């Protein structure tokens, strides 16, 4: 691609794998002609009709609260605030292992100079419809048997990649080139191997980024 293209990226703030992929995509943005636009998806919505462990149900319920706050910020202050807020949330959740609670989300809002009263969306179910619409936009591109992240560029959409640690610099660009080549191949559906390590946040692309878009 010689002209800049928009890459749409659907994420749930709770997912560590989506977080790593998002840091990778922001690295890609510095070495390839792409601009990343972030959208909410919801693991709570994805799993609402599935039997899942009680502990995971509680986590997803909290994810729904967090999603409401992010959506309220996006609607009230524009798409441009989402990357920074996501970065502040992800840094606290995944790198610092902070609680996924109102206090941590309120702190993230303050870090990007968003109004403190946005935290009131936490319990406001009126935001659920907009979160669901954003979620379904991404899921409808790839089907319901995958989670987050979902990525779309031009007419190509796919789930993933699931990668750890998040590649940086030209390594990020090379992975993008390969993923895009494979994902845009007609009839290609899956390439997978068993994970032998969990998400790593201590190396690779940094949690902060100056070129979030």
Coordinates of C-alpha atoms in Angstrom, one line a residue:
X1 CA 0.0 0.0 0.0
X2 CA 1.5 3.3 -1.0
X3 CA -1.5 5.5 0.1
X4 CA -2.4 5.6 3.8
X5 CA -5.3 3.3 4.7
X6 CA -7.5 3.2 7.7
X7 CA -7.3 0.1 9.9
X8 CA -10.3 -0.5 12.1
X9 CA -9.5 -2.4 15.3
X10 CA -12.1 -3.8 17.7
X11 CA -11.1 -4.4 21.3
X12 CA -12.4 -5.2 24.7
X13 CA -10.3 -3.3 27.3
X14 CA -10.1 -6.5 29.5
X15 CA -8.4 -8.7 26.9
X16 CA -4.6 -8.9 27.3
X17 CA -4.2 -10.4 23.8
X18 CA -6.1 -7.6 22.2
X19 CA -4.0 -5.2 24.2
X20 CA -0.8 -6.7 22.8
X21 CA -2.2 -6.6 19.3
X22 CA -3.2 -3.0 19.7
X23 CA 0.3 -2.0 20.7
X24 CA 1.6 -3.9 17.7
X25 CA -0.8 -2.0 15.4
X26 CA 0.3 1.3 16.8
X27 CA 3.9 0.3 15.9
X28 CA 2.7 -0.7 12.5
X29 CA 1.3 2.8 12.1
X30 CA 4.8 4.2 12.4
X31 CA 6.4 2.0 9.7
X32 CA 3.6 1.4 7.3
X33 CA 1.1 3.8 5.6
X34 CA -1.9 3.0 7.9
X35 CA -3.9 4.9 10.5
X36 CA -5.6 2.9 13.3
X37 CA -9.1 3.6 14.4
X38 CA -10.3 1.9 17.6
X39 CA -13.8 0.5 18.2
X40 CA -15.3 -1.2 21.2
X41 CA -16.3 -4.9 21.2
X42 CA -17.6 -6.7 24.2
X43 CA -16.6 -10.1 25.5
X44 CA -19.7 -9.9 27.7
X45 CA -22.0 -9.7 24.7
X46 CA -20.0 -12.3 22.8
X47 CA -20.5 -14.8 25.7
X48 CA -23.9 -13.8 27.0
X49 CA -25.6 -17.0 25.7
X50 CA -22.8 -19.3 26.6
X51 CA -22.1 -21.4 29.7
X52 CA -18.9 -19.9 31.3
X53 CA -17.4 -20.2 34.8
X54 CA -18.8 -17.9 37.4
X55 CA -15.5 -16.1 38.0
X56 CA -15.3 -15.3 34.3
X57 CA -18.9 -14.1 34.3
X58 CA -18.0 -11.6 37.1
X59 CA -15.1 -10.4 35.1
X60 CA -17.2 -9.9 32.0
X61 CA -19.8 -8.0 34.0
X62 CA -17.1 -5.6 35.0
X63 CA -16.0 -5.4 31.3
X64 CA -19.5 -4.3 30.5
X65 CA -19.2 -1.4 33.0
X66 CA -15.9 -0.4 31.5
X67 CA -17.2 -0.5 28.0
X68 CA -20.0 1.9 29.0
X69 CA -17.5 4.4 30.2
X70 CA -15.4 4.2 27.1
X71 CA -18.4 4.6 24.9
X72 CA -19.6 7.6 26.8
X73 CA -16.2 9.1 26.3
X74 CA -16.2 8.4 22.6
X75 CA -19.7 9.7 22.0
X76 CA -19.2 12.8 24.2
X77 CA -15.7 13.7 23.1
X78 CA -15.0 12.1 19.8
X79 CA -13.3 9.1 18.3
X80 CA -9.9 10.7 18.9
X81 CA -10.1 10.2 22.7
X82 CA -10.4 6.4 22.5
X83 CA -6.8 5.5 21.8
X84 CA -5.4 7.5 24.7
X85 CA -8.1 6.2 27.1
X86 CA -7.5 2.7 26.0
X87 CA -3.8 3.1 26.5
X88 CA -4.3 4.4 30.0
X89 CA -6.7 1.6 30.9
X90 CA -4.5 -1.1 29.3
X91 CA -1.3 0.1 31.1
X92 CA -3.1 -0.1 34.4
X93 CA -4.9 -3.4 33.8
X94 CA -2.2 -5.4 32.1
X95 CA 1.2 -3.9 33.0
X96 CA 0.4 -2.7 36.6
X97 CA -2.1 -5.4 37.3
X98 CA -4.5 -2.9 38.9
X99 CA -8.1 -3.7 39.9
X100 CA -10.6 -3.5 37.1
X101 CA -12.8 -1.2 39.1
X102 CA -14.3 2.3 39.1
X103 CA -11.4 3.9 40.8
X104 CA -8.9 2.7 38.2
X105 CA -11.1 3.7 35.3
X106 CA -11.6 7.1 36.9
X107 CA -7.9 7.5 37.2
X108 CA -7.5 6.6 33.5
X109 CA -10.0 9.3 32.6
X110 CA -8.1 11.9 34.5
X111 CA -4.9 10.8 32.9
X112 CA -6.2 11.9 29.5
X113 CA -8.0 15.0 30.8
X114 CA -11.5 13.6 30.3
X115 CA -14.3 14.8 32.6
X116 CA -14.5 13.0 35.9
X117 CA -18.3 12.6 35.6
X118 CA -17.9 10.1 32.7
X119 CA -17.4 7.5 35.3
X120 CA -21.2 7.7 36.0
X121 CA -21.7 5.7 32.8
X122 CA -20.4 2.7 34.7
X123 CA -23.9 1.7 35.9
X124 CA -25.8 3.4 33.1
X125 CA -27.4 0.7 31.0
X126 CA -28.5 3.3 28.4
X127 CA -25.0 2.9 26.9
X128 CA -25.4 -0.8 26.2
X129 CA -27.2 -0.3 22.9
X130 CA -24.3 1.7 21.5
X131 CA -21.7 -0.8 22.8
X132 CA -23.7 -3.6 21.2
X133 CA -23.9 -1.8 17.9
X134 CA -20.1 -1.3 17.8
X135 CA -19.6 -4.9 18.9
X136 CA -21.8 -6.3 16.2
X137 CA -20.2 -4.2 13.5
X138 CA -16.9 -6.0 14.2
X139 CA -18.3 -9.5 14.8
X140 CA -20.4 -9.4 11.6
X141 CA -17.2 -9.1 9.6
X142 CA -15.7 -12.3 10.9
X143 CA -18.4 -14.4 12.6
X144 CA -19.2 -15.3 16.1
X145 CA -16.7 -18.1 16.7
X146 CA -13.8 -15.6 17.3
X147 CA -13.2 -12.9 19.9
X148 CA -11.0 -9.9 20.0
X149 CA -9.2 -8.3 18.3
X150 CA -11.0 -8.0 15.0
X151 CA -9.1 -6.0 12.4
X152 CA -10.5 -4.6 9.1
X153 CA -8.5 -2.9 6.3
X154 CA -10.2 -2.2 3.0
X155 CA -12.2 -5.3 2.1
X156 CA -10.2 -7.6 4.3
X157 CA -11.2 -8.5 7.9
X158 CA -9.9 -11.1 10.3
X159 CA -9.5 -12.1 14.0
X160 CA -6.0 -11.7 15.5
X161 CA -3.2 -11.9 15.4
X162 CA -2.6 -13.4 18.8
X163 CA 1.1 -12.6 19.5
X164 CA 3.4 -12.1 22.4
X165 CA 5.3 -9.9 23.1
X166 CA 4.0 -7.1 20.9
X167 CA 6.5 -6.7 18.0
X168 CA 8.1 -3.2 17.7
X169 CA 9.6 -1.2 14.8
X170 CA 10.2 -3.0 11.5
X171 CA 9.4 -6.3 13.1
X172 CA 5.9 -5.0 13.6
X173 CA 5.8 -4.0 9.9
X174 CA 6.9 -7.4 8.7
X175 CA 4.3 -9.1 10.7
X176 CA 1.7 -6.7 9.3
X177 CA 2.8 -7.5 5.7
X178 CA 2.5 -11.2 6.3
X179 CA -0.8 -11.1 8.1
X180 CA -2.3 -8.9 5.5
X181 CA -1.0 -11.2 2.7
X182 CA -2.5 -14.2 4.3
X183 CA -5.8 -12.7 5.4
X184 CA -6.5 -11.2 2.0
X185 CA -6.0 -14.6 0.2
X186 CA -9.4 -15.8 -1.0
X187 CA -10.5 -18.9 0.8
X188 CA -8.0 -18.7 3.6
X189 CA -9.5 -19.1 7.0
X190 CA -7.1 -20.3 9.7
X191 CA -3.5 -20.7 10.7
X192 CA -3.0 -21.7 14.3
X193 CA -0.7 -23.4 16.8
X194 CA -1.0 -24.2 20.5
X195 CA 0.1 -21.3 22.8
X196 CA 3.1 -22.2 25.0
X197 CA 3.3 -19.0 26.9
X198 CA 1.0 -16.3 28.3
X199 CA 0.9 -12.6 27.3
X200 CA 4.1 -10.8 28.0
X201 CA 4.2 -7.1 28.8
X202 CA 7.8 -6.7 29.9
X203 CA 9.3 -6.5 26.4
X204 CA 8.2 -5.5 23.0
X205 CA 6.2 -2.4 22.0
X206 CA 5.8 0.1 24.8
X207 CA 2.4 0.7 26.4
X208 CA 2.4 4.4 25.6
X209 CA 2.5 5.7 22.0
X210 CA 2.7 9.2 20.6
X211 CA 0.9 8.4 17.3
X212 CA -2.4 7.0 18.4
X213 CA -5.0 8.0 15.9

